[in-house]
Amino acid sequence: MKDDRSIVDIDANNGTGVGTASADPHDFSPLKLENAAYEREKNESPSLNFMQDSWRRIRKNRSALISMVVLVLLIGVAFTSIWLFPHDPNRQNLAHSNLPPKIPGVTVRGFDGTAADNSGGGAFIDKYAAEGVPEGVYYYLGTDNLGRDLLARLLGGMRVSLLIAFVAAFLDLTIGVTYGLVSGLFGERVDSVMQRILEVLAGIPNLVVLILMLTIFKPGIFTIILAMIVTGWISMARIVRAQTMKLKNQEYVLAAVTLGQSKAVIAAKHILPNISGVVIVQMMFSIPQAIFFEAFLSFIGLGLRPPEASLGTLLNEGYKAFRVLPYQMWVPTVTLSVLMISFNLLADGLRDAFDPKMKE
Amino acid sequence: MLNTNRKKLLEVDGLKQYFNKGQKTEVRAVDDISFYIEEGETFGLVGESGCGKSTTGRSIIRLYTPTAGRILFDGEDIARIRSRAEILRFRRDAQMIFQDPYASLNPRMKVKDIVAEGIDLHDPAKNARERDERVYRMLELVGLDESHADRYPHEFSGGQRQRIGIARALALKPRFIVCDEPISALDVSIQAQVVNLLQDLQKSQNLTYLFIAHDLSMVKFISDRIGVMYYGKLVEVGPSEEIYNYGVHPYTESLLSAIPLPDPEYERSRKRIAYIPQPPGADAKLRAVAPGHFVYCTEAEATAYQEKRNKRVCS
Ligand SMILES: Nc1ncnc2c1ncn2[C@@H]1O[C@H](COP(=O)(O)OP(=O)(O)OP(=O)(O)O)[C@@H](O)[C@H]1O
Ligand SMILES: [Mg+2]
């Protein structure tokens, strides 16, 4: 009885204290019955499917949108330049070595072909004139110590990075997803065997895998891809397996079994579409990792070897000359950072778009 | 109501379903149960949460491979079929309606593809028009209409979703349907609609139901016969009136005592009977205490139950 009283008291307080905007019953009029029935039957909101809904959400995420634009631009430039801007990244021209960037019409210091005179003093001199480069020859990002065009090398390096990105995505989607689906759907003994194999593979650091490969193959992009084939898809396989395990006891999957659907169709029609968001996000996160893996290997000399251009080899050459010719390191550093940040931000945005509940 | 010379469509004999068999975590979800379901009847299965009702239904529908026992469906032992062709034949005849309308429809599929899944698999339509026509007919059968076909499940209410699930099961024109608590996730006002729909469909489509629920009053309303399950065992089976009025197993009595009635006189005097589980006797099995009414007990207990029942009939 006492409890009842106190509840009533709280209500009364609310009524006077907070709810001052008292509602006047005359403000409301009852809905007409035919109207109500009509509105109940009609579902006014447009019928959005998963992709439309996700797109609507990602459009609101500015950083993801900018990343997407940046990536599209970078990818576009890297590949269209093969035809539009055919400079051989490996062509040497010793007469034009270590030229600073020079862009026609730009007078900003650092991009106008001038650099500090390294013979003494701090005066800026026109390097192009000093080296006797003919009028009308421009190196937009300068040249390296062998006189190779840095822009051409950068584009070549980006192509390598993007190829690695593509390979990483492809391996994730083929081996990773299939392995996870099979392991998760079959369960029991098949699953234990497949998981033990995975644990062994995951237990070997991928640097060790690569070094083992190097005992047989020459360092280069082929060896990196081989190493990725061995270990690059493992986290995807694990995530897909866990998701499959979760979904396969969902009643709609059981309903499909009851209808007589085969395991392959269940995987393709009922499981995959429902984990596509997770799969895409995981793939987007593994791409920058792979890009960095290649750059790192090339930097320490286990990946691509000079004269091949890759962001890693460019960094390696650039950092040796960083004190005197900083642009040679800035160029690949900024590019690598922009690539990785863009992929990561886009992955973040996609995760929020696909699964708004996961956002904290 | 009880027609003794009807055909037995389903006969379950000594069904056992153990999970993680032989390991420390072994669960005897269903432990040696036997019952039958006649053609055209509704068999209600009741019991508390976790007693193995869903597992029974899923074993019968071959979502699990039974650990032991026979499941005769139309004379054929379902527990033993292995080949895909045989399984598919069985799937046409036996379908299932699920408990959770929010989990039983694939959120990425349109309603018409959900309903047509079985059609595509077993009896493909000649063209898209015919497929649509058949989907519309199924939707109408369960009280939905064509305009719903192109929508996604999340646009529907729980009751509507359950109807979509029913349409999916019916699309194969099955003879037998396991209804696994099809109404327990629904609002009370919607429950009656769905139960009525199920009953109408039973008549028009000549269906046999295994109706799983934990609410004895609802089961009594829809079922011809009732089985009461406790902890993986069937403790009492009989015609629903008989169980409802003269249920004698202590667990059944406990369930019955939990049913509220809209009668203040009765409610004032209603006492909940708690069930204290007793270890079953060594030779315990289902024994008849009245025609068609069986209780899981020993020989000695059987006579006591018989007397208890007869006394209640007389009073
Ligand atoms: N796949 C499984 N693996 C291991 N144990 C299981 C599995 N499925 C069910 N069980 C166990 O079997 C027992 C019976 O479960 P079941 O789902 O049949 O209960 P239920 O009577 O349907 O309960 P509810 O009314 O809550 O639906 C439970 O103890 C459950 O934990
Ligand atoms: Mg259940």
XYZ file of C-alpha atoms and ligand atoms in Angstrom:
707
model
C 0.000 0.000 0.000
C 2.794 2.343 0.932
C 4.579 1.598 -2.329
C 1.500 2.487 -4.305
C 1.364 5.845 -2.601
C 4.917 6.733 -3.456
C 4.410 5.911 -7.127
C 1.402 8.184 -7.233
C 3.447 10.935 -5.590
C 6.192 10.715 -8.182
C 3.640 10.927 -10.942
C 2.088 13.981 -9.388
C 5.476 15.668 -9.161
C 6.161 14.966 -12.774
C 2.807 16.391 -13.685
C 3.465 19.722 -12.028
C 7.228 20.012 -12.310
C 8.225 18.793 -15.715
C 5.166 18.439 -17.829
C 4.164 22.123 -17.741
C 3.034 22.128 -21.361
C -0.343 20.682 -20.579
C -2.168 19.113 -23.479
C -5.579 20.443 -24.222
C -7.914 17.670 -25.334
C -9.471 20.073 -27.829
C -6.203 20.137 -29.752
C -6.776 16.573 -30.798
C -9.382 15.187 -33.090
C -10.023 11.472 -33.570
C -8.762 9.882 -36.770
C -11.448 8.932 -39.195
C -11.849 5.194 -39.229
C -11.536 4.748 -43.000
C -8.369 6.830 -42.868
C -6.868 4.633 -40.180
C -7.566 1.453 -42.087
C -6.117 2.974 -45.235
C -2.952 4.086 -43.523
C -2.439 0.784 -41.799
C -2.548 -1.143 -45.060
C -0.240 1.229 -46.908
C 3.381 1.047 -45.976
C 4.437 4.525 -46.974
C 8.188 4.334 -46.562
C 10.000 3.282 -49.712
C 11.097 -0.319 -49.691
C 14.870 0.015 -49.329
C 17.002 -3.028 -49.803
C 20.228 -3.581 -47.929
C 22.513 -1.870 -50.428
C 20.306 1.196 -50.835
C 20.056 1.511 -47.101
C 23.822 1.228 -46.632
C 24.473 3.726 -49.399
C 22.109 6.179 -47.756
C 24.094 5.865 -44.541
C 27.569 6.047 -46.070
C 26.641 9.199 -47.950
C 26.268 10.920 -44.607
C 29.737 9.850 -43.487
C 32.002 12.595 -44.761
C 35.390 10.974 -44.116
C 34.330 7.758 -45.820
C 32.970 9.666 -48.772
C 36.155 11.723 -49.165
C 38.255 8.569 -48.864
C 36.200 6.965 -51.561
C 36.716 9.919 -53.890
C 40.453 10.023 -53.133
C 40.799 6.311 -53.813
C 38.872 6.501 -57.048
C 41.112 9.376 -58.157
C 44.328 7.592 -57.166
C 43.291 4.363 -58.832
C 42.138 6.237 -61.911
C 45.360 8.219 -62.223
C 47.571 5.196 -61.556
C 46.024 3.186 -64.348
C 45.029 5.745 -66.961
C 48.556 7.162 -66.819
C 49.770 3.969 -68.463
C 48.320 5.335 -71.701
C 48.074 9.072 -71.085
C 51.485 9.644 -69.623
C 53.790 6.981 -70.955
C 57.049 7.558 -69.117
C 59.181 4.538 -68.432
C 59.765 4.568 -64.662
C 63.106 2.823 -65.089
C 64.617 5.026 -67.806
C 67.774 6.703 -66.581
C 69.093 10.037 -67.663
C 72.208 10.793 -65.636
C 72.419 14.314 -67.011
C 69.117 15.113 -65.248
C 69.847 13.537 -61.866
C 68.447 14.911 -58.571
C 66.355 17.620 -60.152
C 63.759 19.134 -57.814
C 60.074 19.172 -58.784
C 59.101 21.666 -61.438
C 55.569 22.203 -62.590
C 54.858 24.618 -65.431
C 53.293 27.865 -64.266
C 53.788 27.164 -60.559
C 55.969 29.565 -58.623
C 55.611 27.984 -55.179
C 59.027 27.268 -53.782
C 59.706 23.545 -53.984
C 57.706 23.130 -57.175
C 59.426 25.688 -59.373
C 62.646 23.843 -60.089
C 64.686 25.717 -57.512
C 66.557 24.225 -54.608
C 69.068 25.335 -52.030
C 72.514 25.462 -53.516
C 74.328 22.585 -51.853
C 77.790 23.884 -52.682
C 77.452 26.447 -49.878
C 75.294 29.291 -48.593
C 71.511 29.150 -48.423
C 70.714 30.744 -51.753
C 68.081 29.121 -53.939
C 69.176 28.533 -57.487
C 67.381 27.236 -60.515
C 68.669 23.679 -60.675
C 67.240 23.120 -64.117
C 69.277 25.987 -65.512
C 72.340 24.940 -63.537
C 72.222 21.423 -64.960
C 71.570 22.709 -68.420
C 68.177 21.087 -68.800
C 66.544 22.380 -71.954
C 63.656 24.801 -71.662
C 60.276 23.046 -71.680
C 61.375 19.911 -69.837
C 59.517 19.493 -66.593
C 59.739 16.809 -63.916
C 56.569 17.353 -61.878
C 57.945 15.503 -58.880
C 61.614 15.795 -59.691
C 64.111 13.077 -60.482
C 66.228 10.737 -58.424
C 69.988 10.285 -58.362
C 69.911 8.309 -61.603
C 67.803 10.904 -63.319
C 64.638 8.789 -63.345
C 61.324 10.632 -63.373
C 59.902 10.361 -59.865
C 56.319 10.856 -60.981
C 56.604 7.933 -63.362
C 58.186 5.868 -60.592
C 55.498 6.886 -58.146
C 52.736 5.886 -60.537
C 54.506 2.602 -61.148
C 54.795 2.053 -57.390
C 51.122 2.812 -56.884
C 50.225 0.285 -59.521
C 52.189 -2.312 -57.581
C 50.443 -1.338 -54.341
C 47.040 -1.460 -55.977
C 47.810 -4.794 -57.564
C 48.690 -6.103 -54.110
C 45.456 -4.606 -52.797
C 43.516 -6.368 -55.501
C 45.269 -9.672 -54.801
C 44.553 -9.328 -51.077
C 40.872 -8.672 -51.748
C 40.684 -11.511 -54.233
C 42.302 -14.014 -51.852
C 40.017 -12.904 -49.030
C 36.930 -13.355 -51.163
C 37.900 -16.672 -52.713
C 39.980 -18.735 -50.327
C 39.006 -16.918 -47.122
C 35.252 -16.868 -47.639
C 35.067 -20.404 -49.035
C 37.230 -21.852 -46.298
C 35.164 -20.146 -43.603
C 31.834 -21.162 -45.120
C 32.801 -24.805 -45.536
C 34.297 -25.020 -42.065
C 31.346 -23.316 -40.437
C 28.574 -25.073 -42.330
C 29.872 -28.612 -42.066
C 30.987 -28.235 -38.467
C 32.038 -31.165 -36.293
C 34.948 -33.177 -37.638
C 35.440 -31.250 -40.886
C 35.565 -28.074 -38.848
C 38.114 -29.379 -36.340
C 40.468 -30.539 -39.077
C 40.155 -27.282 -40.993
C 40.676 -25.210 -37.875
C 43.822 -27.142 -36.890
C 45.262 -26.467 -40.354
C 44.407 -22.811 -39.955
C 46.069 -22.618 -36.565
C 49.288 -24.058 -37.958
C 49.254 -21.566 -40.843
C 48.452 -18.667 -38.559
C 51.198 -19.718 -36.185
C 53.916 -19.032 -38.743
C 54.709 -15.312 -39.047
C 54.283 -14.250 -42.648
C 57.787 -12.842 -42.695
C 59.046 -16.371 -42.039
C 56.819 -17.732 -44.799
C 58.300 -15.180 -47.164
C 61.872 -15.928 -46.176
C 61.218 -19.634 -46.728
C 59.880 -18.762 -50.170
C 63.016 -16.772 -50.873
C 65.074 -19.941 -50.530
C 63.381 -21.151 -53.712
C 62.201 -18.069 -55.575
C 63.788 -14.742 -56.381
C 62.468 -11.767 -54.414
C 59.782 -9.893 -56.261
C 56.080 -9.396 -56.564
C 55.496 -13.037 -57.449
C 57.028 -14.199 -54.163
C 55.028 -11.697 -52.159
C 51.832 -12.912 -53.772
C 52.797 -16.514 -53.049
C 53.328 -15.651 -49.389
C 49.937 -13.945 -49.338
C 48.296 -17.021 -50.829
C 49.616 -19.027 -47.889
C 48.567 -16.711 -45.067
C 46.764 -13.652 -46.424
C 43.219 -14.950 -46.075
C 43.321 -16.429 -42.573
C 41.557 -13.693 -40.644
C 38.815 -13.601 -43.263
C 38.344 -17.372 -42.977
C 38.043 -17.087 -39.209
C 35.519 -14.283 -39.318
C 33.404 -16.000 -41.961
C 33.468 -19.257 -40.001
C 32.330 -17.561 -36.803
C 29.536 -15.733 -38.614
C 28.446 -18.907 -40.389
C 28.320 -20.807 -37.106
C 26.126 -18.066 -35.703
C 23.770 -17.969 -38.666
C 23.431 -21.658 -39.404
C 21.225 -22.193 -36.358
C 19.001 -19.282 -37.282
C 15.500 -20.429 -38.006
C 15.523 -19.193 -41.587
C 18.470 -21.438 -42.323
C 16.706 -24.347 -40.625
C 13.655 -23.529 -42.728
C 15.781 -23.788 -45.865
C 17.068 -27.182 -44.721
C 13.490 -28.270 -44.088
C 12.600 -27.261 -47.623
C 15.403 -29.539 -48.829
C 17.945 -26.931 -49.870
C 21.511 -28.185 -50.346
C 24.456 -26.869 -48.324
C 25.895 -25.005 -51.311
C 22.652 -23.127 -51.955
C 22.235 -22.383 -48.264
C 25.736 -20.921 -48.189
C 25.179 -18.824 -51.297
C 21.604 -17.718 -50.724
C 21.089 -17.597 -46.997
C 24.467 -17.175 -45.313
C 26.585 -15.108 -47.689
C 24.106 -12.274 -48.292
C 23.653 -11.921 -44.557
C 27.353 -11.676 -43.806
C 28.288 -9.621 -46.868
C 28.717 -6.504 -44.762
C 31.190 -8.186 -42.435
C 33.030 -9.697 -45.387
C 33.385 -6.391 -47.217
C 34.557 -4.594 -44.100
C 37.123 -7.266 -43.280
C 38.358 -7.148 -46.863
C 38.707 -3.377 -46.730
C 40.761 -3.617 -43.558
C 43.053 -6.293 -44.950
C 43.859 -4.221 -48.051
C 45.942 -1.505 -46.323
C 47.666 -4.235 -44.333
C 48.699 -5.951 -47.537
C 49.818 -2.685 -49.109
C 51.962 -2.002 -46.094
C 53.305 -5.568 -46.099
C 54.578 -5.129 -49.651
C 56.020 -1.657 -48.992
C 57.760 -2.901 -45.867
C 59.270 -5.916 -47.620
C 60.452 -3.806 -50.524
C 61.890 -1.273 -48.126
C 63.995 -3.853 -46.318
C 64.968 -5.432 -49.604
C 62.950 -8.655 -49.454
C 60.287 -7.527 -51.850
C 60.666 -5.736 -55.120
C 64.275 -4.880 -55.898
C 65.531 -1.650 -57.449
C 65.312 -0.629 -60.220
C 61.695 -1.886 -59.981
C 59.518 0.910 -58.653
C 57.353 0.268 -55.609
C 56.436 2.564 -52.765
C 58.819 0.508 -50.631
C 61.828 0.838 -52.931
C 61.096 4.542 -53.447
C 61.060 5.034 -49.694
C 64.304 3.150 -49.394
C 66.032 5.339 -51.962
C 64.394 8.471 -50.646
C 65.347 8.101 -47.036
C 69.036 7.844 -47.887
C 68.893 11.305 -49.437
C 66.338 12.763 -47.040
C 68.710 15.343 -45.532
C 69.625 16.919 -48.851
C 66.776 16.048 -51.166
C 63.721 15.664 -48.908
C 61.190 15.574 -51.787
C 62.504 12.141 -52.771
C 61.116 10.740 -49.541
C 58.071 12.967 -49.143
C 56.576 11.780 -52.385
C 56.282 8.045 -51.591
C 55.585 8.689 -47.880
C 52.606 10.917 -48.518
C 51.250 8.577 -51.160
C 51.530 5.506 -48.958
C 49.918 7.324 -46.044
C 47.062 8.648 -48.144
C 46.411 5.194 -49.595
C 46.356 3.508 -46.211
C 44.341 6.189 -44.451
C 41.785 6.251 -47.248
C 41.314 2.478 -47.200
C 41.024 2.462 -43.417
C 38.549 5.329 -43.253
C 36.471 3.811 -46.016
C 36.461 0.486 -44.184
C 35.370 2.259 -41.020
C 32.600 4.021 -42.874
C 31.441 0.803 -44.502
C 31.328 -0.952 -41.161
C 29.119 1.756 -39.728
C 26.955 1.744 -42.815
C 26.455 -2.011 -42.928
C 25.933 -2.495 -39.254
C 24.811 0.686 -37.536
C 24.388 -1.227 -34.279
C 28.123 -1.931 -34.111
C 28.925 1.787 -33.872
C 29.617 2.576 -30.266
C -13.599 -36.735 -31.998
C -11.445 -39.760 -31.495
C -11.635 -42.014 -34.465
C -9.899 -45.266 -33.707
C -9.589 -46.592 -37.217
C -7.844 -43.576 -38.678
C -4.459 -44.208 -40.231
C -1.363 -43.444 -38.198
C 0.573 -40.928 -40.291
C 3.501 -40.653 -37.920
C 4.746 -43.152 -35.420
C 7.674 -42.329 -33.170
C 9.176 -45.314 -31.439
C 11.920 -45.066 -28.824
C 13.311 -41.814 -30.246
C 16.519 -40.620 -28.617
C 18.363 -37.457 -29.492
C 21.586 -36.864 -27.617
C 23.892 -33.929 -28.242
C 27.675 -34.187 -27.852
C 27.293 -37.911 -27.335
C 30.056 -39.543 -25.323
C 31.533 -36.249 -24.207
C 31.389 -34.631 -20.813
C 28.844 -32.171 -22.142
C 26.407 -34.858 -23.311
C 22.815 -33.605 -23.315
C 19.985 -36.122 -23.497
C 17.561 -33.644 -25.011
C 15.113 -36.394 -26.000
C 15.390 -39.670 -24.171
C 13.386 -42.602 -25.455
C 9.970 -41.252 -26.314
C 7.195 -42.982 -28.265
C 3.924 -41.659 -29.606
C 1.895 -41.598 -32.785
C -0.095 -39.026 -34.714
C -3.113 -40.003 -36.767
C -3.853 -38.554 -40.154
C -5.722 -35.249 -39.901
C -5.309 -34.843 -36.164
C -3.399 -32.309 -34.105
C -1.043 -33.685 -31.528
C -0.064 -31.143 -28.902
C 3.295 -31.386 -27.186
C 3.661 -29.388 -23.970
C 6.334 -29.007 -21.361
C 8.522 -26.409 -19.771
C 11.328 -24.561 -21.506
C 14.296 -26.777 -22.289
C 12.476 -30.075 -21.867
C 13.194 -31.104 -25.452
C 10.046 -30.210 -27.379
C 11.792 -28.377 -30.181
C 14.408 -31.096 -30.377
C 11.659 -33.703 -30.774
C 10.093 -31.709 -33.591
C 13.429 -31.125 -35.294
C 14.419 -34.790 -35.093
C 11.101 -35.817 -36.605
C 11.576 -33.354 -39.442
C 15.153 -34.619 -39.837
C 16.920 -31.388 -39.013
C 18.936 -33.633 -36.697
C 19.935 -37.216 -37.234
C 18.331 -39.177 -34.379
C 20.670 -40.977 -31.999
C 18.344 -43.981 -31.799
C 14.772 -44.989 -32.428
C 12.387 -45.194 -35.331
C 10.294 -42.466 -36.914
C 7.758 -44.066 -39.198
C 6.216 -41.563 -41.553
C 3.590 -43.149 -43.730
C 5.232 -46.509 -43.029
C 8.746 -45.423 -43.984
C 11.486 -45.087 -41.358
C 12.615 -41.471 -41.632
C 15.367 -41.903 -39.059
C 17.214 -44.201 -41.413
C 16.964 -42.526 -44.816
C 20.267 -41.244 -46.108
C 20.044 -40.606 -49.842
C 19.241 -37.115 -51.006
C 16.395 -38.279 -53.218
C 14.623 -39.937 -50.289
C 15.177 -36.933 -48.054
C 13.758 -34.620 -50.717
C 10.676 -36.823 -51.051
C 10.146 -36.619 -47.304
C 10.665 -32.841 -47.316
C 7.737 -32.416 -49.695
C 5.437 -34.112 -47.213
C 6.685 -32.716 -43.939
C 7.289 -29.069 -43.179
C 7.852 -26.888 -40.177
C 6.613 -23.560 -38.854
C 9.047 -21.834 -36.568
C 8.827 -20.122 -33.255
C 10.407 -16.753 -33.862
C 8.858 -14.815 -36.736
C 11.739 -12.361 -36.569
C 14.371 -15.041 -37.107
C 12.584 -17.412 -39.429
C 12.596 -15.244 -42.561
C 15.808 -14.407 -44.412
C 16.076 -10.612 -44.118
C 17.785 -10.358 -47.515
C 15.056 -12.066 -49.511
C 11.814 -10.659 -50.830
C 8.627 -12.257 -49.591
C 7.899 -13.801 -52.947
C 11.314 -15.450 -53.091
C 10.872 -16.746 -49.553
C 7.528 -18.302 -50.400
C 8.755 -19.595 -53.754
C 11.881 -21.249 -52.372
C 10.217 -24.630 -52.020
C 8.408 -24.251 -55.341
C 11.681 -23.557 -57.150
C 13.255 -26.567 -55.548
C 10.587 -29.227 -55.913
C 8.188 -28.164 -58.600
C 9.656 -25.253 -60.582
C 7.241 -22.925 -62.314
C 7.478 -22.722 -66.088
C 7.969 -18.984 -66.147
C 8.095 -15.957 -63.885
C 4.388 -15.225 -64.392
C 3.345 -18.654 -63.218
C 5.734 -18.456 -60.284
C 4.229 -15.144 -59.219
C 0.725 -16.525 -59.611
C 1.487 -19.435 -57.351
C 3.099 -17.174 -54.767
C 0.064 -14.875 -54.801
C -2.226 -17.838 -54.291
C -0.188 -18.963 -51.265
C -0.221 -15.436 -49.837
C -3.977 -15.225 -50.242
C -4.358 -18.581 -48.568
C -2.738 -17.222 -45.421
C -4.557 -13.895 -45.480
C -1.957 -11.685 -47.156
C -2.169 -10.223 -50.624
C -0.194 -9.661 -53.809
C 1.051 -6.231 -52.827
C 3.113 -7.832 -50.067
C 5.084 -10.057 -52.418
C 7.718 -7.525 -53.432
C 8.574 -6.391 -49.930
C 11.247 -7.426 -47.475
C 10.447 -9.187 -44.183
C 11.406 -6.249 -41.989
C 8.433 -4.345 -43.336
C 5.973 -6.720 -41.683
C 4.559 -7.225 -38.227
C 5.135 -10.402 -36.231
C 1.750 -11.845 -37.134
C 2.238 -11.108 -40.823
C 5.687 -12.639 -40.750
C 4.313 -15.782 -39.183
C 1.787 -15.949 -42.019
C 4.632 -15.669 -44.523
C 6.351 -18.563 -42.760
C 3.148 -20.575 -42.987
C 2.838 -19.778 -46.696
C 6.409 -20.961 -47.255
C 5.665 -24.265 -45.532
C 2.375 -24.743 -47.373
C 3.821 -24.025 -50.804
C 5.036 -27.611 -51.023
C 1.554 -28.941 -50.263
C 2.791 -30.986 -47.318
C 0.678 -33.463 -45.400
C 2.353 -33.005 -42.046
C 3.510 -29.819 -40.339
C 5.489 -29.383 -37.150
C 4.414 -26.132 -35.528
C 7.147 -25.212 -33.075
C 5.511 -22.715 -30.724
C 4.184 -20.753 -33.695
C 2.298 -18.294 -31.522
C 4.353 -17.853 -28.385
C 6.294 -14.884 -29.784
C 3.119 -13.109 -30.859
C 0.872 -10.607 -29.214
C -2.182 -12.208 -27.545
C -4.632 -10.611 -29.975
C -2.633 -11.936 -32.924
C -2.261 -15.398 -31.380
C -5.941 -16.164 -31.867
C -5.772 -15.065 -35.522
C -2.858 -17.333 -36.263
C -4.393 -20.286 -34.409
C -7.639 -19.840 -36.324
C -5.690 -19.654 -39.573
C -3.878 -22.873 -38.711
C -7.170 -24.597 -37.944
C -8.789 -23.378 -41.161
C -5.808 -24.552 -43.149
C -5.921 -27.918 -41.434
C -9.433 -28.450 -42.710
C -8.950 -27.044 -46.209
C -5.546 -28.603 -46.872
C -6.140 -31.788 -44.901
C -3.092 -31.308 -42.697
C -1.743 -33.193 -39.727
C -0.074 -31.101 -37.026
C 2.464 -31.666 -34.339
C 1.744 -28.573 -32.290
C 4.431 -27.619 -29.793
C 3.683 -25.151 -27.019
C 4.299 -24.577 -23.370
C 0.845 -23.264 -22.655
C -1.499 -26.139 -21.856
C -4.703 -24.139 -22.276
C -3.857 -23.149 -25.855
C -2.782 -26.681 -26.696
C -5.998 -28.072 -25.318
C -7.937 -25.687 -27.538
C -6.227 -26.764 -30.750
C -5.224 -30.385 -30.127
C -7.037 -33.682 -30.387
C -4.466 -35.418 -28.242
C -1.779 -34.093 -25.937
C 1.623 -35.346 -24.880
C 3.218 -33.867 -21.787
C 6.996 -33.774 -21.828
C 9.340 -33.434 -18.934
C 13.092 -33.450 -19.139
C 13.385 -35.412 -22.375
C 10.685 -37.922 -21.492
C 7.030 -38.148 -22.383
C 5.313 -38.423 -18.997
C 1.656 -38.501 -20.040
C -0.259 -38.938 -23.294
C -3.942 -38.903 -23.964
C -6.922 -37.218 -25.609
C -6.878 -33.536 -24.776
C -10.135 -33.486 -22.765
C -8.900 -36.452 -20.785
C -5.526 -34.862 -19.994
C -7.058 -31.487 -19.281
C -9.653 -32.853 -16.877
C -8.077 -35.969 -15.488
C -4.316 -35.546 -15.941
C -2.828 -37.606 -13.136
C 0.941 -37.423 -13.470
C 2.241 -34.991 -10.823
C 3.969 -32.901 -13.502
C 0.759 -32.617 -15.526
C -1.131 -31.657 -12.376
C 1.430 -28.960 -11.768
C 0.991 -27.606 -15.303
C -2.792 -27.719 -14.966
C -2.686 -25.877 -11.687
C -0.861 -23.035 -13.410
C -3.692 -22.279 -15.835
C -5.643 -19.193 -14.818
C -9.375 -19.114 -15.510
C -11.551 -16.014 -15.928
C -13.508 -16.968 -12.831
C -12.825 -15.075 -9.604
C -14.395 -17.783 -7.449
C -12.082 -20.367 -8.919
C -9.061 -18.078 -8.945
C -9.424 -17.370 -5.245
C -9.227 -21.039 -4.428
C -6.708 -21.984 -7.141
C -3.507 -23.343 -5.642
C -0.327 -23.793 -7.618
C 0.993 -27.289 -7.209
C 4.774 -27.423 -7.364
C 6.229 -30.474 -9.051
C 8.858 -32.281 -7.055
C 10.715 -34.547 -9.454
C 10.987 -38.121 -8.288
C 13.481 -40.596 -9.687
C 11.504 -42.899 -11.964
C 11.264 -46.559 -10.999
C 13.396 -49.087 -12.802
C 10.624 -50.524 -14.981
C 8.969 -47.181 -15.651
C 7.320 -46.839 -19.026
C 4.109 -45.524 -20.533
C 1.239 -47.544 -19.040
C -2.473 -47.203 -19.742
C -4.631 -45.786 -16.976
C -7.692 -45.406 -19.184
C -8.377 -46.149 -22.875
C -5.920 -44.052 -24.876
C -4.561 -42.375 -21.749
C -1.006 -43.358 -20.812
C 1.212 -42.310 -17.913
C 4.937 -42.832 -17.513
C 5.185 -44.914 -14.334
C 5.973 -48.266 -12.806
C 3.542 -51.156 -12.532
C 2.662 -50.302 -8.931
C 2.163 -46.608 -9.616
C -0.099 -47.423 -12.533
C -2.821 -48.849 -10.305
C -2.593 -45.854 -7.998
C -2.914 -43.462 -10.946
C -5.830 -45.483 -12.256
C -7.671 -45.127 -8.969
C -6.844 -41.439 -8.749
C -8.246 -40.872 -12.216
C -11.397 -42.878 -11.669
C -12.078 -41.055 -8.434
C -11.864 -37.754 -10.270
C -14.184 -38.933 -13.020
C -16.789 -39.853 -10.427
C -16.514 -36.698 -8.364
N 22.382 -28.320 -30.804
C 22.384 -28.561 -29.484
N 23.522 -28.907 -28.848
C 23.538 -29.150 -27.520
N 22.465 -29.062 -26.734
C 21.288 -28.731 -27.290
C 21.195 -28.451 -28.685
N 19.914 -28.127 -28.968
C 19.241 -28.202 -27.807
N 20.059 -28.568 -26.792
C 19.660 -28.777 -25.384
O 18.611 -29.699 -25.381
C 17.634 -29.351 -24.412
C 16.267 -29.280 -25.050
O 16.197 -28.153 -25.901
P 14.913 -27.771 -26.731
O 15.250 -26.609 -27.591
O 14.380 -28.962 -27.408
O 13.906 -27.299 -25.598
P 12.417 -26.785 -25.759
O 11.551 -27.722 -24.997
O 12.064 -26.566 -27.159
O 12.458 -25.422 -24.981
P 11.737 -24.023 -25.343
O 10.351 -24.109 -24.802
O 12.559 -23.026 -24.598
O 11.794 -23.841 -26.811
C 18.088 -28.051 -23.810
O 18.688 -28.343 -22.573
C 19.104 -27.528 -24.770
O 20.096 -26.818 -24.069
Mg 11.725 -24.740 -28.398
